[in-house]
Short mmCIF file of C-alpha atoms and ligand atoms in Angstrom, two decimals:
data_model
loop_
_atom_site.label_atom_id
_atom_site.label_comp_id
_atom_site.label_asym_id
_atom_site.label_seq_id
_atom_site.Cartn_x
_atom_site.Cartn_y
_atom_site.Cartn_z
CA UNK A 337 5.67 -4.96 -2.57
CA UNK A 338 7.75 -2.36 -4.56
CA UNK A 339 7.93 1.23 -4.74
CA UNK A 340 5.75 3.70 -6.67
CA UNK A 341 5.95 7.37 -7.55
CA UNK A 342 3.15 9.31 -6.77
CA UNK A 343 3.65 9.78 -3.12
CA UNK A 344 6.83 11.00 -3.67
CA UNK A 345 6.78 12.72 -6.81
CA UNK A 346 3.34 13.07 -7.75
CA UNK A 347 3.00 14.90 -11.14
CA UNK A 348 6.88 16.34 -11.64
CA UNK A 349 7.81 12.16 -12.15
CA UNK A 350 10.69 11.91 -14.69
CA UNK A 351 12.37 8.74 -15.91
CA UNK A 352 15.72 10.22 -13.92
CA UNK A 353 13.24 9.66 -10.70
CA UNK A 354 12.22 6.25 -12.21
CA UNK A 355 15.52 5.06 -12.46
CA UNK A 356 17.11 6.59 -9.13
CA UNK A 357 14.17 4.67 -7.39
CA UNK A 358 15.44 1.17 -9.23
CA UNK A 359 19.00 1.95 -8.05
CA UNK A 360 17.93 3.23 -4.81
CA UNK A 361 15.87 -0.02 -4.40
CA UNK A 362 19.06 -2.03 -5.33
CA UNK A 363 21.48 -0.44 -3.46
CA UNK A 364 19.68 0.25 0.16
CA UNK A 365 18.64 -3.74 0.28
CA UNK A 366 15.25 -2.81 -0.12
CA UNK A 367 14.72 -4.87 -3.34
CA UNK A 368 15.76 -7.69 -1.60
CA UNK A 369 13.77 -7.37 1.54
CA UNK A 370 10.79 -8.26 -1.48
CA UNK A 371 10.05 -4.55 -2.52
CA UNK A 372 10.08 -5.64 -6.40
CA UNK A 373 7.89 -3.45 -8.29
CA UNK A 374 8.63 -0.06 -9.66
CA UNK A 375 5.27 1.95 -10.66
CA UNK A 376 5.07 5.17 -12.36
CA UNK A 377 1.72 6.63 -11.28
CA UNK A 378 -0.27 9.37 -12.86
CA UNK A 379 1.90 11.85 -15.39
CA UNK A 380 3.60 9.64 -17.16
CA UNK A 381 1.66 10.17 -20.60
CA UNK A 382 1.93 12.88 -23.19
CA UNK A 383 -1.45 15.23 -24.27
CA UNK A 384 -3.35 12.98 -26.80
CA UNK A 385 -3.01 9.66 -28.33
CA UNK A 386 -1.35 8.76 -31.49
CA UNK A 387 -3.38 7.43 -34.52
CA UNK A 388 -3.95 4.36 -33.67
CA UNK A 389 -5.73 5.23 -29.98
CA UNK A 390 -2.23 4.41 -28.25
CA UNK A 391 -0.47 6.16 -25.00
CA UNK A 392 2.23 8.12 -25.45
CA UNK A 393 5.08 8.53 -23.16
CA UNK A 394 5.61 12.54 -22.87
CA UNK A 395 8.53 12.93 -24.67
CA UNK A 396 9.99 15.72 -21.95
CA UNK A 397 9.79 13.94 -18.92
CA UNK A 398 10.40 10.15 -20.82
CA UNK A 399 12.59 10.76 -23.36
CA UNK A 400 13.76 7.22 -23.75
CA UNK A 401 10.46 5.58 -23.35
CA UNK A 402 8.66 3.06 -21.71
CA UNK A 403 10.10 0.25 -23.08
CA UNK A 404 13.41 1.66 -22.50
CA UNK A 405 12.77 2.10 -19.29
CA UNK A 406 10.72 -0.91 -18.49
CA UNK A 407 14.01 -2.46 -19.79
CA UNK A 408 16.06 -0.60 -17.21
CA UNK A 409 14.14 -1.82 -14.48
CA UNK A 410 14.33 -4.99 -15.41
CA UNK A 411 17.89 -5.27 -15.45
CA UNK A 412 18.07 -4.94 -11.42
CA UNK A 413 16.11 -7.66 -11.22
CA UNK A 414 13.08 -5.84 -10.09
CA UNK A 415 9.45 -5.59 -12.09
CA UNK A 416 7.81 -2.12 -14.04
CA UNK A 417 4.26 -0.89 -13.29
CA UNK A 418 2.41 2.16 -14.85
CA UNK A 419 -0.35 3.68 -14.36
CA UNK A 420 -3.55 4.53 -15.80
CA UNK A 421 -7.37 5.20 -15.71
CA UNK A 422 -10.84 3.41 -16.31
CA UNK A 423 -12.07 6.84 -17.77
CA UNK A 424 -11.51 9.55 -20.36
CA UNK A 425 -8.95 10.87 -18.34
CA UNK A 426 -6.88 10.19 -16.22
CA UNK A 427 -7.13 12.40 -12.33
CA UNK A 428 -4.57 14.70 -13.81
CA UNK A 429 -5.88 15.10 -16.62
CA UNK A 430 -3.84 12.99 -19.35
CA UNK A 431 -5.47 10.42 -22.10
CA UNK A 432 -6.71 7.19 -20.64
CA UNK A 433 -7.93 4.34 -21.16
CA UNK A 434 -11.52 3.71 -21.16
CA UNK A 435 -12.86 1.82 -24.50
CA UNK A 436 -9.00 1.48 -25.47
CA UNK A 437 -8.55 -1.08 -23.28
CA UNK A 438 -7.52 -3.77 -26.05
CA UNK A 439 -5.00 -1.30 -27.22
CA UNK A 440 -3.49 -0.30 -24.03
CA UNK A 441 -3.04 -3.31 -22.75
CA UNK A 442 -1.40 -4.96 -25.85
CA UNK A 443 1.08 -1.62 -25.75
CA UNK A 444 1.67 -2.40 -22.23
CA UNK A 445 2.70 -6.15 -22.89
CA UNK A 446 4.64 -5.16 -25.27
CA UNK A 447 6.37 -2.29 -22.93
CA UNK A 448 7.53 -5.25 -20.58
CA UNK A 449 4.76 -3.92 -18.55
CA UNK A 450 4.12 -6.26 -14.78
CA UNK A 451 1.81 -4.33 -13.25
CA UNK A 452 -1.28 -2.11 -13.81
CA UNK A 453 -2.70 0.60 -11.64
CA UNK A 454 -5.81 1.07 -12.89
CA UNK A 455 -7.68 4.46 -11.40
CA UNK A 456 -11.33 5.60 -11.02
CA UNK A 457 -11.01 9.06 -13.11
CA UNK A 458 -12.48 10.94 -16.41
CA UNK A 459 -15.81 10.63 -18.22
CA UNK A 460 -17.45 7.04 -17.31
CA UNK A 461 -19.17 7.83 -20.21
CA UNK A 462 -22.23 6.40 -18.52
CA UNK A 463 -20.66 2.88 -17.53
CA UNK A 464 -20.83 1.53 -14.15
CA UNK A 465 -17.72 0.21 -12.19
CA UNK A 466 -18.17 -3.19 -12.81
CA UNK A 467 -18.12 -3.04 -16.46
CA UNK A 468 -15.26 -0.53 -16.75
CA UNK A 469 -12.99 -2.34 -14.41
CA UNK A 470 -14.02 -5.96 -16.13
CA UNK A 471 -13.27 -4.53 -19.64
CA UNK A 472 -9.54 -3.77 -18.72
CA UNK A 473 -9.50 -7.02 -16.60
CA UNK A 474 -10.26 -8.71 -19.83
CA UNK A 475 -7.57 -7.20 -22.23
CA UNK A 476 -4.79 -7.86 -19.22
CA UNK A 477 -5.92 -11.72 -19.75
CA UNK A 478 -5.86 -11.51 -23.34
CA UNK A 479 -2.35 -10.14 -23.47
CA UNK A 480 0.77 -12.63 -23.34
CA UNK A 481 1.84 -11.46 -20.15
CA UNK A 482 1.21 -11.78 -16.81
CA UNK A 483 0.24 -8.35 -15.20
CA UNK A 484 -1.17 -7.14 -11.89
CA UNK A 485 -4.23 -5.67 -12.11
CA UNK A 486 -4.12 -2.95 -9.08
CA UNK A 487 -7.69 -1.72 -9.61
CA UNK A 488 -8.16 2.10 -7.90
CA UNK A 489 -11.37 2.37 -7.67
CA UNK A 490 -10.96 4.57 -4.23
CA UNK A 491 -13.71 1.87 -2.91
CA UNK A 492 -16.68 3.71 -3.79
CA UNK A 493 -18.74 0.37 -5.24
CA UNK A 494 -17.37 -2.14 -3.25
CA UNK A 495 -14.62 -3.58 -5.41
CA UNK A 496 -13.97 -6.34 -2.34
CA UNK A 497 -17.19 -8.13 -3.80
CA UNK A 498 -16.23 -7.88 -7.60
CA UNK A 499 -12.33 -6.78 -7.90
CA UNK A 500 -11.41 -10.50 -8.02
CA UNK A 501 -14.18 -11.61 -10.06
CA UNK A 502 -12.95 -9.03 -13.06
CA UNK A 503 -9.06 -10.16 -12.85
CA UNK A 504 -8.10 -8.04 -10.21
CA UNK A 505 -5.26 -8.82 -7.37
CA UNK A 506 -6.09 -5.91 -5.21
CA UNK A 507 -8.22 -2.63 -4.93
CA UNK A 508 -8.27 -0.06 -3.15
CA UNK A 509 -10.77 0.58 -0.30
CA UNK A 510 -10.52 4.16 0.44
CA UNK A 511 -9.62 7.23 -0.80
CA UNK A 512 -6.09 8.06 -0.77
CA UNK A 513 -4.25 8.28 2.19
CA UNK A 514 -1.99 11.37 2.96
CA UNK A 515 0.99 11.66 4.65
CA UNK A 516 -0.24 13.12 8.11
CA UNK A 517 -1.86 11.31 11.18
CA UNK A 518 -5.87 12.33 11.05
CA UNK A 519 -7.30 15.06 8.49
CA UNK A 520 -11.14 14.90 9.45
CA UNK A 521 -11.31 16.31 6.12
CA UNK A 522 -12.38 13.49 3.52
CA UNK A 523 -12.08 16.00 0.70
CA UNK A 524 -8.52 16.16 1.45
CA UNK A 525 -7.96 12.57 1.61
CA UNK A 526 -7.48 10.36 4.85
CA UNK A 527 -4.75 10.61 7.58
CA UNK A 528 -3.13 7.37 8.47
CA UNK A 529 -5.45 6.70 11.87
CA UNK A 530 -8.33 7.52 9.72
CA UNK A 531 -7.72 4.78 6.80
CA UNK A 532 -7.22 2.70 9.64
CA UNK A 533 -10.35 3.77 11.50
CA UNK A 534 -12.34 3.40 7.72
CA UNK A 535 -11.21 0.00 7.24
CA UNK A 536 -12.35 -1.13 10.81
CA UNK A 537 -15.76 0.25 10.01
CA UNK A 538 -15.76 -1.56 6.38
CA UNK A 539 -15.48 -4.92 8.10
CA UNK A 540 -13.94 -6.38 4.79
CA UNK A 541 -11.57 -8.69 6.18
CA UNK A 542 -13.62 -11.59 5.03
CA UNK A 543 -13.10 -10.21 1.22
CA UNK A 544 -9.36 -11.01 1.20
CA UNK A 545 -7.53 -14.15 0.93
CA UNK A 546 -3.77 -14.71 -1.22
CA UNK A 547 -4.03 -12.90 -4.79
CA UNK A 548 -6.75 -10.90 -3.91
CA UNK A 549 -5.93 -7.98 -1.27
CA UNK A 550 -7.50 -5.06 0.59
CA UNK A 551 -5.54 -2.16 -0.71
CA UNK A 552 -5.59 0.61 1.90
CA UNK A 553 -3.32 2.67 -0.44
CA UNK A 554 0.23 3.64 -0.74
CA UNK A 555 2.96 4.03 2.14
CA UNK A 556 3.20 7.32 2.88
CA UNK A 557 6.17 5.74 5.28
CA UNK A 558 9.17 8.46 5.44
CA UNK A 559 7.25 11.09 4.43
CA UNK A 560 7.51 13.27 7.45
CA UNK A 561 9.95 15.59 9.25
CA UNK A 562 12.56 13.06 9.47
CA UNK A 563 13.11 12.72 5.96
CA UNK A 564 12.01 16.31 4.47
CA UNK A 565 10.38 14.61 2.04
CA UNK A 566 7.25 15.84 1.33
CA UNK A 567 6.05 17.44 -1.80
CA UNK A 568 4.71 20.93 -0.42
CA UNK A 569 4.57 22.55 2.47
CA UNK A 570 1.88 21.48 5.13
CA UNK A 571 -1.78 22.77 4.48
CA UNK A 572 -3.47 24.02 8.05
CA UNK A 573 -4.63 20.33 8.18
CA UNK A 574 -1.63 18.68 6.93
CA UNK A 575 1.13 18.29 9.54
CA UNK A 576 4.01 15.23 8.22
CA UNK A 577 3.79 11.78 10.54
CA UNK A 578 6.53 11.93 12.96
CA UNK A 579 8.70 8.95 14.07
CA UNK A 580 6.06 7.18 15.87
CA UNK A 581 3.24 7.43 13.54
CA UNK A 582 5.41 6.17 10.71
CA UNK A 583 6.24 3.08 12.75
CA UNK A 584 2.36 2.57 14.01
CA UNK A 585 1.39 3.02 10.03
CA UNK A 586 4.09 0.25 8.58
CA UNK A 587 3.01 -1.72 11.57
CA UNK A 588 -1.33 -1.18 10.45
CA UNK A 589 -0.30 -1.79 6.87
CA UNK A 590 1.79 -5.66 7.77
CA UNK A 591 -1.08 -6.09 10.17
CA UNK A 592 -3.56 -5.45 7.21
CA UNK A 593 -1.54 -8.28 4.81
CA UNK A 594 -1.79 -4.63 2.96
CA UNK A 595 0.00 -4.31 -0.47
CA UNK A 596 3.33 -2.37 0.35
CA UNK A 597 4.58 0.36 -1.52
CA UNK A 598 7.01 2.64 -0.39
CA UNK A 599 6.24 5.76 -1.44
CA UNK A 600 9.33 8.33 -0.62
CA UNK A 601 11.90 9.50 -1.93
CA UNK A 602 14.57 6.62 -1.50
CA UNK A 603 17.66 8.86 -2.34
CA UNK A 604 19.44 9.88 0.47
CA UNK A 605 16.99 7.59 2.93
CA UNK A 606 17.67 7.51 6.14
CA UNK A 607 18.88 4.25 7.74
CA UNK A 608 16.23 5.12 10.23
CA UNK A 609 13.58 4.28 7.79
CA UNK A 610 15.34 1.48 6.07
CA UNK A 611 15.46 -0.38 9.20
CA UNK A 612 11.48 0.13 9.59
CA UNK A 613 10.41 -0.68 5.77
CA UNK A 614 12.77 -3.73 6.16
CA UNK A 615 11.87 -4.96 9.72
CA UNK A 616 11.88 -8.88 9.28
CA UNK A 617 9.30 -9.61 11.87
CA UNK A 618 6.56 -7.29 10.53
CA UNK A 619 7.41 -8.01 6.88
CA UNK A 620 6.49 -11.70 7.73
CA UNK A 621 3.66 -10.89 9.20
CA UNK A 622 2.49 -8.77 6.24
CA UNK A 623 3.72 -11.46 3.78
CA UNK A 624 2.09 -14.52 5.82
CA UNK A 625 1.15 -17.78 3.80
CA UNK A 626 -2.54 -17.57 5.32
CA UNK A 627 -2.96 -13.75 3.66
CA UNK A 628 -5.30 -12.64 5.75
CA UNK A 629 -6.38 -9.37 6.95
CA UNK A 630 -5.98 -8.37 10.68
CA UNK A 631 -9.38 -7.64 12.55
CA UNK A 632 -10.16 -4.99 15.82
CA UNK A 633 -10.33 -6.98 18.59
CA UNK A 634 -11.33 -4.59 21.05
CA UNK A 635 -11.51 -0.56 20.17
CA UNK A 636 -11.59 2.53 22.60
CA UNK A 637 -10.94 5.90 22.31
CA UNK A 638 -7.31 5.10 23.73
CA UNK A 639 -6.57 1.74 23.18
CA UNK A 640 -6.64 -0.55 20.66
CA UNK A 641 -6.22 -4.33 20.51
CA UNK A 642 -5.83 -5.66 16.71
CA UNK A 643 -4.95 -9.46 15.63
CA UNK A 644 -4.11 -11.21 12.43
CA UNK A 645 -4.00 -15.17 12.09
CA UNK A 646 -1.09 -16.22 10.93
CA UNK A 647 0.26 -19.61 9.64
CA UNK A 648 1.63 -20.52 12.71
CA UNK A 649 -0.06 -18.48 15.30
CA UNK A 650 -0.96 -14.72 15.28
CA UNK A 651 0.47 -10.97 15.21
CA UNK A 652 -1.27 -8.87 18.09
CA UNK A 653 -0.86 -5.48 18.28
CA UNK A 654 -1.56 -2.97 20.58
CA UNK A 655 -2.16 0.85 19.81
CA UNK A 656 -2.27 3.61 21.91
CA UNK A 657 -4.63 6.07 20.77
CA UNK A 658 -4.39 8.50 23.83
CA UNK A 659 -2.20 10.88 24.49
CA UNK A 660 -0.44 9.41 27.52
CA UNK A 661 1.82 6.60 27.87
CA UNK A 662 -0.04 3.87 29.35
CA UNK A 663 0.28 0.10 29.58
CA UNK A 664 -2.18 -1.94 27.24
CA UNK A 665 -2.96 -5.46 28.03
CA UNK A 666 -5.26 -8.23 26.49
CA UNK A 667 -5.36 -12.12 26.46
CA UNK A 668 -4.47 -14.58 23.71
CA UNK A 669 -8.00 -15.82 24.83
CA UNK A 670 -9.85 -12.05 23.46
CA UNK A 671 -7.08 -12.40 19.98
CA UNK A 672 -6.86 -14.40 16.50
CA UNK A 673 -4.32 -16.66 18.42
CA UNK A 674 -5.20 -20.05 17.86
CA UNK A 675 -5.43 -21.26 21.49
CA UNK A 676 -3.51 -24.50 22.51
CA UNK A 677 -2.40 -25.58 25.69
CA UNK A 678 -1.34 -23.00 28.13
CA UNK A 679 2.18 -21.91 26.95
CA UNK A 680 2.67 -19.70 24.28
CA UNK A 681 5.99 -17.59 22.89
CA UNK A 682 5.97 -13.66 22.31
CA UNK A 683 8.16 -12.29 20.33
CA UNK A 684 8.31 -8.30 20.04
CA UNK A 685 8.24 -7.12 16.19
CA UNK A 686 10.86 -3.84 17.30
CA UNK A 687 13.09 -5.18 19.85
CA UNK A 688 13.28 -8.65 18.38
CA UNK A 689 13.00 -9.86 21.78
CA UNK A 690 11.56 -13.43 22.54
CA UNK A 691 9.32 -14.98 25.97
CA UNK A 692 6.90 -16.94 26.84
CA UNK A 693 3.60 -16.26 28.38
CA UNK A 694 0.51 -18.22 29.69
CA UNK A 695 -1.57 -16.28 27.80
CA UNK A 696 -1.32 -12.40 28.97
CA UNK A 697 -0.01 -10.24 26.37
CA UNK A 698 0.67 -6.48 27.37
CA UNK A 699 2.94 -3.63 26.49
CA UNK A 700 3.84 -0.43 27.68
CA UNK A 701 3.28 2.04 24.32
CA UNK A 702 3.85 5.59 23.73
CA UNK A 703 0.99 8.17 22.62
CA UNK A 704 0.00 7.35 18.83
CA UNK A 705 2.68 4.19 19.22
CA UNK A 706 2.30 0.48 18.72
CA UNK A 707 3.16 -2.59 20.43
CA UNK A 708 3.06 -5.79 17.95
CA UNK A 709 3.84 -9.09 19.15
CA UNK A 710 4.58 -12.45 17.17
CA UNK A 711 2.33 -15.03 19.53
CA UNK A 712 2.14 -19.08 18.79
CA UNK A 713 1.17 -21.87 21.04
CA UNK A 714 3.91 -23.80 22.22
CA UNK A 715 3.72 -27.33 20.77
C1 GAL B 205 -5.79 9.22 -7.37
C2 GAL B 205 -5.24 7.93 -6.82
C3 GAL B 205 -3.85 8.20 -6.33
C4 GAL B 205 -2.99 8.70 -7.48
C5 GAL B 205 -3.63 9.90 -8.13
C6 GAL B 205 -2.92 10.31 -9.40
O1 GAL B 205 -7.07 9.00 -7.86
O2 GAL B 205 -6.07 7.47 -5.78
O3 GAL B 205 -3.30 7.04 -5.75
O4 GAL B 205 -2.84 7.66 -8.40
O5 GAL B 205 -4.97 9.67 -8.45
O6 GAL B 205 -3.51 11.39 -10.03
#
């Protein structure tokens, strides 16, 4: 969990950003609710390498440098994360790291580096996935440091079947999500319904388990009317999520055991959103012991039933996908609730609200909305 830049910033990141995210982070609780990580995505670098084949921070936009501001982060008790690419390039068009992976990752040990994103762009130079991702996998090890390995790799070779096998602790499945409900238009990335649709259809749930996740990308949570937030003004496909389809998106992504990043711009947040990205029930959910993945249950073109095992029962949720209100309903019997006896408590993720049911689980849920309910047997 933690926050990074790209969703919010995307190329203009400055260390001033960087550093009014840590305090941000601090200040609004969020740290503490377990967002820990502060990642500077793509931009952070300056044209060219020096001599010896190293990154360089650009000296406009990171004056005081990494270290410096690895440093900073530090001291709020939260971790630093950068950003880079298993390619010539990386997908803005700054030096990366591809057979300087020794180099890199020594410079980022020595930054106070905690986490790597590692993306898919530049010259491959003729070198499959596998090998390019395994190659920085390696140096991370080598280095006297722990550090993630976030491997970006937009899921185009399967990285569920090798992204643990090479060091990693997550990849990403799909392309990138952006911050509207349902683009149709994979060119221009994925709206949120249509990650969520992708990863249904990729039936990976089997590929995660704790330390090695499903990444379905960044939270593009907050990014919508409410907050003004977003970068540019809406393209003709592009239209920001609205209340509702920010709550249904943190609600997929703690479903998913998903990786959480917040990816907004936490000055001036909203209390609004703070409430959502700090909601205790669906933040336990997402941070479960078991790690797992939630799995469609049942799927139609208006309602959705989704489940996740948890340690001590199951989250179920239930989407509306139409555009009426309507009441959805399912059985603990057709879920990932571990059946046991007859008596089971519900407790709703939103309201906080606690019951007990024989077994019938329903909701009434607003168009795009969903229900998600805390379920375990009573012993
Ligand atoms: C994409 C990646 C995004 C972001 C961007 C930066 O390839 O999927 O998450 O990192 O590059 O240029």
């Amino acid at each position: 969990m933690g926050w990074n830049s790209w969703n919010a910033h995307s190329c203009t990141v400055t260390e001033d950003d960087v550093r009014a995210a840590a305090d941000a982070l601090v200040e609004t609780g969020l740290r503490d609710a377990g967002y820990e990580y502060v990642v500077v995505d793509d931009c952070w670098m300056a044209d060219g390498t020096d001599g010896a084949g190293r990154l360089r921070a650009d000296p406009d936009d990171f004056p005081s440098g990494m270290a410096a501001l690895a440093d900073y982060v530090h001291d709020r008790g939260l971790r630093f994360g950068l950003y880079s690419s298993a390619g010539s390039h990386t997908c803005q068009g700054y030096p990366a790291s591809l057979g300087r992976e020794r180099t890199h990752a020594e410079q980022f040990a020595d930054w106070g580096v905690d986490y790597l994103k590692y993306d898919n762009c530049g010259d491959h130079r003729g070198r499959d996935a596998v090998d390019r991702y395994a190659a920085m996998g390696e140096a991370l090890a080598a280095v006297d440091r722990p550090i993630v390995y976030s491997i970006c790799e937009w899921g185009r070779s399967n990285p569920w079947e090798w992204g643990y096998n090479v060091g990693g602790h997550c990849w990403r499945v799909t392309d990138d999500a952006v911050a509207t409900w349902h683009t149709g238009d994979d060119e221009f990335g994925l709206g949120i319904a249509d990650i969520v649709d992708r990863v249904a259809a990729l039936d990976i749930a089997a590929a995660q388990a704790p330390g090695g996740w499903n990444d379905p990308d960044m939270l593009q949570v907050g990014n919508g009317p409410d907050s003004a937030q977003s970068q540019h003004e809406p393209t003709d496909i592009e239209r920001p999520l609205s209340t509702v389809e920010n709550r249904t998106h943190f609600a997929f992504w703690c479903l998913l055991g998903a990786p959480l990043f917040v990816g907004t711009d936490l000055t001036g947040v909203s209390d609004d959103l703070l409430d959502l990205l700090t909601n205790e029930h669906l933040l336990a959910i997402d941070q479960d012991p078991l790690g797992l993945q939630g799995t469609p249950d049942r799927r139609d073109p208006t309602a959705e039933v989704w489940s996740k095992r948890l340690a001590d029962g199951a989250a179920v949720a239930l989407w509306n996908r139409g555009a009426e209100e309507r009441e959805i309903r399912t059985h603990v019997d057709d879920t990932s609730v571990p059946t046991a006896g007859d008596r089971y408590t519900v407790r709703d993720c939103w309201s906080g609200e606690a019951w007990e049911t024989h077994g019938t689980l329903s909701g009434t849920v607003e168009p795009r909305g969903t229900a998600v309910f805390r379920v375990s047997p009573v012993q």
